[in-house]
Coordinates of C-alpha atoms and ligand atoms in Angstrom, one line a residue:
M88 CA 11.7 19.3 0.7
P89 CA 14.3 19.7 3.5
Y90 CA 14.6 16.5 5.6
D91 CA 17.3 15.4 7.9
V92 CA 18.1 11.9 6.8
P93 CA 19.3 9.8 9.8
D94 CA 23.0 8.8 9.4
Y95 CA 22.2 5.1 9.4
I96 CA 19.9 5.5 6.3
D97 CA 22.6 7.5 4.4
A98 CA 25.2 4.9 5.3
Y99 CA 23.0 2.0 4.3
F100 CA 22.4 3.3 0.8
T101 CA 25.8 4.9 0.2
H102 CA 28.1 2.1 1.3
Q103 CA 26.5 -1.2 1.0
H104 CA 23.3 -0.9 -1.0
D105 CA 24.1 1.6 -3.7
S106 CA 21.8 0.1 -6.3
L107 CA 19.0 1.8 -4.4
K108 CA 20.8 5.1 -3.9
P109 CA 19.1 6.8 -6.8
Y110 CA 15.7 6.0 -5.3
L111 CA 16.8 7.5 -2.0
D112 CA 17.6 10.7 -3.9
K113 CA 14.2 10.6 -5.5
V114 CA 12.4 10.2 -2.2
L115 CA 14.4 13.1 -0.7
A116 CA 13.7 15.3 -3.8
G117 CA 10.0 14.5 -3.8
E118 CA 10.3 13.1 -7.3
R119 CA 7.6 10.9 -8.8
F120 CA 8.5 7.2 -9.2
T121 CA 8.2 5.9 -12.7
Y122 CA 6.8 2.5 -13.9
D123 CA 10.4 1.3 -14.4
D124 CA 11.5 2.4 -11.0
A125 CA 8.7 0.5 -9.3
V126 CA 9.3 -2.7 -11.3
H127 CA 13.0 -2.4 -10.3
L128 CA 12.0 -2.1 -6.7
Y129 CA 9.7 -5.2 -7.0
N130 CA 12.6 -7.2 -8.4
S131 CA 15.2 -6.0 -5.9
P132 CA 16.1 -8.6 -3.3
D133 CA 16.9 -5.7 -0.9
L134 CA 13.7 -5.9 1.0
L135 CA 15.0 -3.8 3.9
G136 CA 16.3 -1.1 1.6
V137 CA 12.9 -0.8 -0.2
G138 CA 11.2 -0.8 3.2
M139 CA 13.5 2.0 4.4
L140 CA 12.7 4.1 1.3
A141 CA 9.0 3.6 1.9
D142 CA 9.2 4.5 5.5
L143 CA 11.1 7.6 4.7
A144 CA 8.6 8.6 2.0
R145 CA 5.8 8.1 4.5
K146 CA 7.5 10.4 7.0
I147 CA 8.4 13.1 4.5
R148 CA 4.8 13.2 3.2
T149 CA 3.3 13.3 6.7
P150 CA 3.2 16.4 9.0
E151 CA 5.8 16.0 11.7
A152 CA 3.2 15.9 14.5
E153 CA 1.5 12.9 12.8
Q154 CA 4.6 10.8 11.9
A155 CA 4.1 8.3 14.7
Y156 CA 0.4 7.9 14.1
V157 CA -1.0 4.5 13.1
W158 CA -4.7 5.0 12.2
W159 CA -7.4 2.5 13.0
V160 CA -11.2 2.6 13.2
H161 CA -13.7 0.9 15.4
N162 CA -15.7 -0.6 12.5
Y163 CA -18.3 -3.2 12.0
H164 CA -18.7 -5.2 8.7
I165 CA -22.1 -5.8 7.3
N166 CA -22.4 -8.4 4.5
P167 CA -26.1 -8.4 3.9
T168 CA -26.2 -11.4 1.5
N169 CA -23.8 -14.0 0.2
I170 CA -26.0 -14.8 -2.8
C171 CA -24.3 -13.7 -5.9
E172 CA -24.9 -14.1 -9.7
D173 CA -21.2 -13.6 -10.5
T174 CA -18.6 -16.3 -10.4
C175 CA -15.2 -14.8 -9.5
H176 CA -12.7 -17.6 -9.2
F177 CA -11.1 -16.2 -6.1
C178 CA -14.4 -16.0 -4.1
S179 CA -15.2 -18.4 -1.3
F180 CA -18.0 -16.2 0.0
K181 CA -20.6 -16.4 -2.7
K182 CA -23.5 -19.0 -2.7
G183 CA -26.2 -19.8 -5.2
P184 CA -29.7 -18.9 -4.1
A185 CA -30.6 -22.6 -3.6
S186 CA -27.6 -23.3 -1.3
P187 CA -28.5 -24.3 2.3
H188 CA -25.8 -21.8 3.3
A189 CA -27.3 -18.9 1.3
Y190 CA -28.6 -16.0 3.4
F191 CA -30.1 -12.5 2.8
W192 CA -30.7 -10.4 5.9
A193 CA -33.8 -8.3 6.5
I194 CA -32.9 -4.8 7.5
D195 CA -34.5 -5.3 10.9
K196 CA -32.1 -8.2 11.6
V197 CA -29.1 -6.0 10.6
I198 CA -30.2 -3.3 13.0
A199 CA -31.0 -5.7 15.8
D200 CA -27.6 -7.4 15.5
I201 CA -25.8 -4.1 15.8
H202 CA -27.9 -3.2 18.8
A203 CA -26.8 -6.5 20.4
Y204 CA -23.1 -5.6 20.0
P205 CA -22.0 -4.2 23.4
E206 CA -19.6 -1.6 22.1
K207 CA -22.0 -0.2 19.5
D208 CA -21.9 3.3 21.0
T209 CA -18.2 3.7 20.1
L210 CA -18.5 2.3 16.6
R211 CA -17.3 4.8 13.9
E212 CA -17.7 3.0 10.6
F213 CA -20.0 0.5 8.9
H214 CA -18.3 -1.3 6.0
I215 CA -21.0 -2.8 3.8
V216 CA -20.3 -5.2 0.9
A217 CA -22.2 -8.2 -0.4
G218 CA -23.0 -10.4 -3.4
H219 CA -24.7 -9.3 -6.6
Y220 CA -28.2 -10.4 -5.8
K221 CA -31.5 -9.0 -7.3
G222 CA -33.1 -9.0 -3.8
A223 CA -30.5 -6.5 -2.6
D224 CA -31.6 -3.8 -5.0
L225 CA -31.5 0.0 -4.9
A226 CA -34.5 0.3 -2.6
Y227 CA -33.0 -2.3 -0.2
Y228 CA -29.7 -0.4 0.1
A229 CA -31.4 3.0 0.3
D230 CA -33.6 1.7 3.2
L231 CA -30.7 0.0 4.9
F232 CA -28.5 3.2 4.8
K233 CA -31.4 5.3 6.0
A234 CA -32.0 2.9 8.9
L235 CA -28.3 2.8 9.8
R236 CA -28.0 6.6 9.8
K237 CA -31.2 6.9 11.9
E238 CA -30.3 4.3 14.5
F239 CA -26.5 5.0 14.7
P240 CA -26.0 8.6 13.6
H241 CA -22.4 8.6 15.1
V242 CA -21.3 5.9 12.6
N243 CA -20.1 6.6 9.0
V244 CA -21.7 4.5 6.3
K245 CA -19.1 3.2 3.8
G246 CA -20.7 0.9 1.4
L247 CA -20.9 -0.9 -2.0
T248 CA -18.0 -1.5 -4.3
A249 CA -17.9 0.0 -7.8
A250 CA -18.8 -3.5 -9.0
E251 CA -21.9 -3.6 -6.8
L252 CA -22.9 -0.1 -7.9
D253 CA -22.6 -1.2 -11.5
Y254 CA -24.7 -4.3 -10.8
I255 CA -27.4 -2.3 -9.1
A256 CA -27.5 0.2 -12.0
K257 CA -27.9 -2.7 -14.5
I258 CA -30.7 -4.4 -12.6
E259 CA -32.5 -1.1 -12.1
A260 CA -31.8 0.0 -15.7
L261 CA -30.7 3.4 -14.3
P262 CA -27.7 5.6 -15.0
I263 CA -25.0 4.9 -12.3
E264 CA -25.0 8.5 -11.4
Q265 CA -28.7 8.3 -10.4
V266 CA -27.9 5.2 -8.3
I267 CA -25.1 6.9 -6.5
Q268 CA -27.2 10.0 -5.9
T269 CA -30.1 8.0 -4.5
L270 CA -27.7 6.3 -2.1
I271 CA -26.0 9.5 -1.0
D272 CA -29.5 10.9 -0.3
A273 CA -30.2 7.8 1.8
G274 CA -27.0 8.3 3.9
L275 CA -24.1 6.8 1.9
Q276 CA -20.9 8.7 2.9
A277 CA -17.9 6.8 1.3
L278 CA -17.1 3.8 -0.9
P279 CA -14.9 0.9 0.0
G280 CA -12.1 -0.1 -2.3
G281 CA -13.2 -3.6 -3.3
G282 CA -13.8 -5.0 -6.8
A283 CA -10.6 -3.6 -8.1
E284 CA -8.8 -7.0 -7.9
V285 CA -5.9 -6.5 -10.5
F286 CA -6.8 -4.2 -13.3
A287 CA -4.8 -6.2 -15.9
E288 CA -7.3 -7.4 -18.6
R289 CA -5.3 -10.7 -18.8
I290 CA -6.0 -11.5 -15.2
R291 CA -9.6 -10.2 -15.1
K292 CA -10.6 -12.3 -18.2
E293 CA -9.3 -15.4 -16.4
V294 CA -10.5 -14.9 -12.8
C295 CA -13.5 -12.5 -12.9
P296 CA -14.8 -12.3 -16.5
G297 CA -18.2 -11.1 -15.3
K298 CA -16.9 -8.1 -13.4
I299 CA -16.5 -4.5 -14.6
T300 CA -13.2 -3.7 -16.3
G301 CA -10.4 -1.9 -14.5
E302 CA -11.2 1.2 -16.6
E303 CA -14.9 1.0 -15.5
W304 CA -13.9 0.6 -11.9
L305 CA -11.7 3.8 -12.1
D306 CA -14.5 5.7 -13.9
I307 CA -17.0 4.9 -11.2
H308 CA -14.7 6.1 -8.5
G309 CA -14.0 9.2 -10.5
L310 CA -17.7 9.8 -10.8
A311 CA -18.2 9.2 -7.1
H312 CA -15.5 11.7 -6.3
S313 CA -17.1 14.3 -8.5
M314 CA -20.3 13.8 -6.6
G315 CA -18.6 14.5 -3.3
L316 CA -17.9 11.0 -2.0
K317 CA -14.5 9.8 -0.7
S318 CA -13.4 6.3 -1.6
N319 CA -10.7 3.7 -1.1
A320 CA -8.8 1.4 -3.5
T321 CA -7.6 -2.2 -3.2
M322 CA -5.4 -4.6 -5.2
L323 CA -6.0 -8.3 -4.7
A324 CA -2.6 -9.9 -5.3
G325 CA -1.9 -13.6 -5.5
L326 CA -4.0 -14.3 -8.6
G327 CA -1.0 -15.1 -10.8
E328 CA -0.3 -11.4 -11.8
T329 CA 3.3 -10.3 -12.5
P330 CA 5.1 -7.5 -10.6
E331 CA 4.7 -5.4 -13.8
E332 CA 0.9 -5.9 -13.6
R333 CA 0.9 -4.8 -10.0
V334 CA 2.8 -1.7 -10.9
A335 CA 0.5 -0.9 -13.8
H336 CA -2.5 -1.2 -11.3
M337 CA -0.9 1.3 -9.0
I338 CA 0.0 3.8 -11.8
S339 CA -3.6 3.7 -13.0
L340 CA -4.8 4.5 -9.5
R341 CA -2.3 7.4 -9.3
E342 CA -3.5 8.8 -12.6
Q343 CA -7.1 8.6 -11.4
Q344 CA -6.2 10.3 -8.1
D345 CA -4.5 13.1 -10.1
K346 CA -7.8 13.6 -11.9
S347 CA -10.4 13.2 -9.2
G348 CA -8.5 13.3 -5.9
G349 CA -11.0 11.5 -3.7
F350 CA -9.1 8.4 -2.7
L351 CA -8.3 8.2 1.0
S352 CA -6.3 4.9 1.2
F353 CA -4.7 2.1 -0.8
I354 CA -5.1 -1.4 0.5
P355 CA -2.9 -4.2 -0.9
L356 CA -4.7 -7.5 -0.2
N357 CA -3.6 -11.1 -0.7
C358 CA -5.7 -13.9 -2.0
Y359 CA -6.6 -16.9 0.1
Y360 CA -7.3 -20.3 -1.5
E361 CA -9.8 -22.4 0.4
G362 CA -13.1 -23.1 -1.3
N363 CA -12.2 -21.2 -4.5
R364 CA -10.6 -21.9 -7.9
I365 CA -7.3 -20.0 -7.7
N366 CA -4.2 -22.1 -7.7
P367 CA -2.5 -21.8 -4.3
K368 CA 0.9 -21.8 -6.1
Y369 CA 0.3 -18.0 -6.5
A370 CA 0.1 -17.5 -2.7
L371 CA 2.0 -14.5 -1.6
T372 CA 5.0 -14.8 0.8
G373 CA 5.6 -12.4 3.6
F374 CA 8.4 -10.9 1.5
E375 CA 5.9 -10.1 -1.3
N376 CA 3.3 -8.6 1.1
L377 CA 5.9 -6.3 2.5
K378 CA 7.0 -5.3 -1.0
N379 CA 3.4 -4.5 -1.9
F380 CA 3.2 -2.1 1.0
A381 CA 6.5 -0.5 0.3
V382 CA 6.2 -0.1 -3.5
S383 CA 2.7 1.2 -3.2
R384 CA 3.8 3.8 -0.7
L385 CA 6.5 5.0 -3.1
V386 CA 4.4 5.0 -6.2
L387 CA 1.1 6.3 -4.8
D388 CA 2.6 9.7 -3.8
N389 CA -0.9 11.3 -4.0
F390 CA -2.6 8.7 -1.7
P391 CA -2.7 9.9 1.9
H392 CA -2.8 6.5 3.5
I393 CA -1.5 2.9 2.9
K394 CA -3.5 0.4 4.8
A395 CA -2.6 -3.1 6.0
F396 CA -5.9 -4.9 6.2
W397 CA -4.8 -7.3 8.9
I398 CA -7.8 -9.7 8.3
H399 CA -6.2 -10.6 4.9
I400 CA -2.5 -10.0 5.6
G401 CA -2.5 -11.4 9.2
E402 CA -1.7 -9.5 12.4
K403 CA 2.1 -10.2 12.4
I404 CA 2.9 -9.1 8.8
S405 CA 0.6 -6.1 9.2
Q406 CA 2.5 -5.0 12.3
V407 CA 5.9 -5.4 10.5
G408 CA 4.3 -3.5 7.6
L409 CA 4.3 -0.4 9.8
N410 CA 8.0 -0.1 8.9
F411 CA 7.3 -0.5 5.2
G412 CA 5.1 2.5 4.5
V413 CA 1.9 1.5 6.2
D414 CA 0.1 4.1 8.4
D415 CA -3.3 2.4 8.8
I416 CA -4.2 -1.0 10.1
D417 CA -8.0 -0.8 9.4
G418 CA -9.9 -1.6 12.5
T419 CA -11.6 -3.9 14.9
V420 CA -13.5 -5.5 12.0
I421 CA -16.4 -6.9 14.0
Q422 CA -18.2 -9.7 12.0
E423 CA -16.0 -10.0 8.9
K424 CA -17.2 -12.9 6.8
I425 CA -15.5 -12.7 3.3
A426 CA -11.9 -13.3 4.0
H427 CA -12.6 -15.9 6.7
A428 CA -14.7 -17.8 4.1
A429 CA -11.5 -18.2 2.1
G430 CA -9.4 -19.4 5.0
T431 CA -7.6 -16.4 6.5
Q432 CA -6.3 -17.4 9.9
S433 CA -6.5 -13.9 11.5
S434 CA -8.7 -13.3 14.6
Q435 CA -12.4 -12.7 14.1
G436 CA -12.8 -9.2 15.3
L437 CA -9.8 -7.9 17.1
T438 CA -10.8 -6.1 20.2
M439 CA -9.7 -2.5 20.7
R440 CA -7.2 -3.5 23.3
Q441 CA -5.5 -6.1 21.0
L442 CA -5.3 -3.6 18.2
T443 CA -3.8 -0.8 20.2
H444 CA -1.4 -3.2 21.8
L445 CA -0.2 -4.4 18.4
I446 CA 0.4 -0.8 17.3
R447 CA 2.1 0.3 20.5
Q448 CA 4.4 -2.7 20.4
S449 CA 5.8 -1.4 17.1
G450 CA 6.8 1.9 18.8
R451 CA 4.0 3.9 17.1
L452 CA 1.0 5.7 18.5
P453 CA -2.5 4.3 17.9
V454 CA -4.9 7.0 16.7
E455 CA -8.6 6.1 16.4
R456 CA -10.3 7.7 13.4
D457 CA -13.6 7.8 11.6
A458 CA -14.0 6.8 7.9
F459 CA -12.6 10.2 6.8
Y460 CA -9.4 10.2 9.0
N461 CA -10.8 12.7 11.5
I462 CA -9.2 11.9 14.9
V463 CA -11.6 10.3 17.4
K464 CA -9.0 9.6 20.1
V465 CA -5.2 9.4 20.5
W466 CA -4.6 6.1 22.4
D467 CA -1.7 7.3 24.6
E468 CA -0.7 5.7 27.9
V469 CA -3.5 7.4 29.8
A470 CA -6.2 6.5 27.3
M471 CA -5.1 2.9 27.3
Q472 CA -6.1 2.6 31.0
D473 CA -9.8 3.2 30.0
L474 CA -10.0 0.2 27.7
V475 CA -12.2 -2.7 28.7
P476 CA -9.9 -5.7 29.3
A477 CA -10.0 -7.9 26.2
Q478 CA -11.3 -11.0 27.9
V479 CA -14.3 -9.0 29.4
L480 CA -15.2 -7.6 26.0
K481 CA -14.9 -11.0 24.4
K482 CA -17.1 -12.6 27.0
A483 CA -19.8 -9.9 26.8
Y484 CA -19.9 -10.2 23.0
S485 CA -20.1 -13.9 22.8
K486 CA -23.0 -13.9 25.3
S487 CA -25.0 -11.5 23.2
T488 CA -24.8 -13.2 19.8
Ligands
SF4_637 S1 -16.2 -11.6 -5.3 FE1 -18.2 -10.5 -5.1 S2 -19.0 -10.4 -7.2 FE2 -17.4 -12.0 -7.2 S3 -18.5 -13.9 -6.8 FE3 -17.8 -13.1 -4.8 S4 -19.5 -12.0 -4.0 FE4 -19.9 -12.3 -6.2

């Protein structure tokens, strides 16, 4: 693929950092990165070099008119229950049914809460994930999705991880295909990427033995793709996994995408350690977060988007990640509960102004999207003037909840 490599990139790899020069040649030739290549990049101390390769790969794989874009969505998280039968060691969200902090929301409450959100008319995506709880069964989710589509037809319904779908199929004693079809008929439009954690059996056995295997997770996404759903994929790093296990996770996703083609984005997450059983010695550094962005962009050549989920990664590293292969920063994330339960320090619900500011400061162009990366609005200088000042929005919202 012809691409004019800026002189500074050529000079960087040719004169001072020649150990990465073969990878520059691969990016320019559009060649696939191997497992060994990716492990080498993880182990390289040359963070800036790996970041430059990822940024170049992002640009080469993106139409010229979209190369400055950073996608974001005005989204609203719905976590209908924190009651869960499973016991993932990294989870600070789950509660037992007898806990004074356990909750399970009636559908009317979910709908009323969204109506109380002052910016509901410009929402584009509901992100719905919750605990594995018998009360939240197939009928509950089908009714919830129907109600959401009826009340808010302008908002995409993205809901239920592969692990949740598997749980619902088990409690209903139904084939998973039937569960997915029932939910599609009720209004489900896309799947989030959760439940993937790290696919390595060694890690899953230790930290989430009750959850579906990595292979099952991939099969469920493949099935969903064959039924017309789009989906996303995550990797929860910071569980004690090795760089080799992270690369194997990415290669498995790439193989699945070759087969079924329905993944929209890859979202590298990092674990938090408050109120759970994972040893904080595994906490990721900023260096490792940036490596996860860059290596995933290079390996996942068939994934259109790499997302920095700022709630997990933090606003600052997410913003820097825009130079390490990232082209999506998730969204306004109104009412996120799961990462905050585990101690993430990022803001609870960035306003649209804050989010667009963060992107524009990095020299890129904020582009508002729906769940399928259809453009809602390009937030250029003129559009920015229409934004409600952040403090007004914050005040209005805090009064209504
Ligand atoms: S991560 Fe999900 S499945 Fe695991 S304990 Fe928490 S809520 Fe339950």
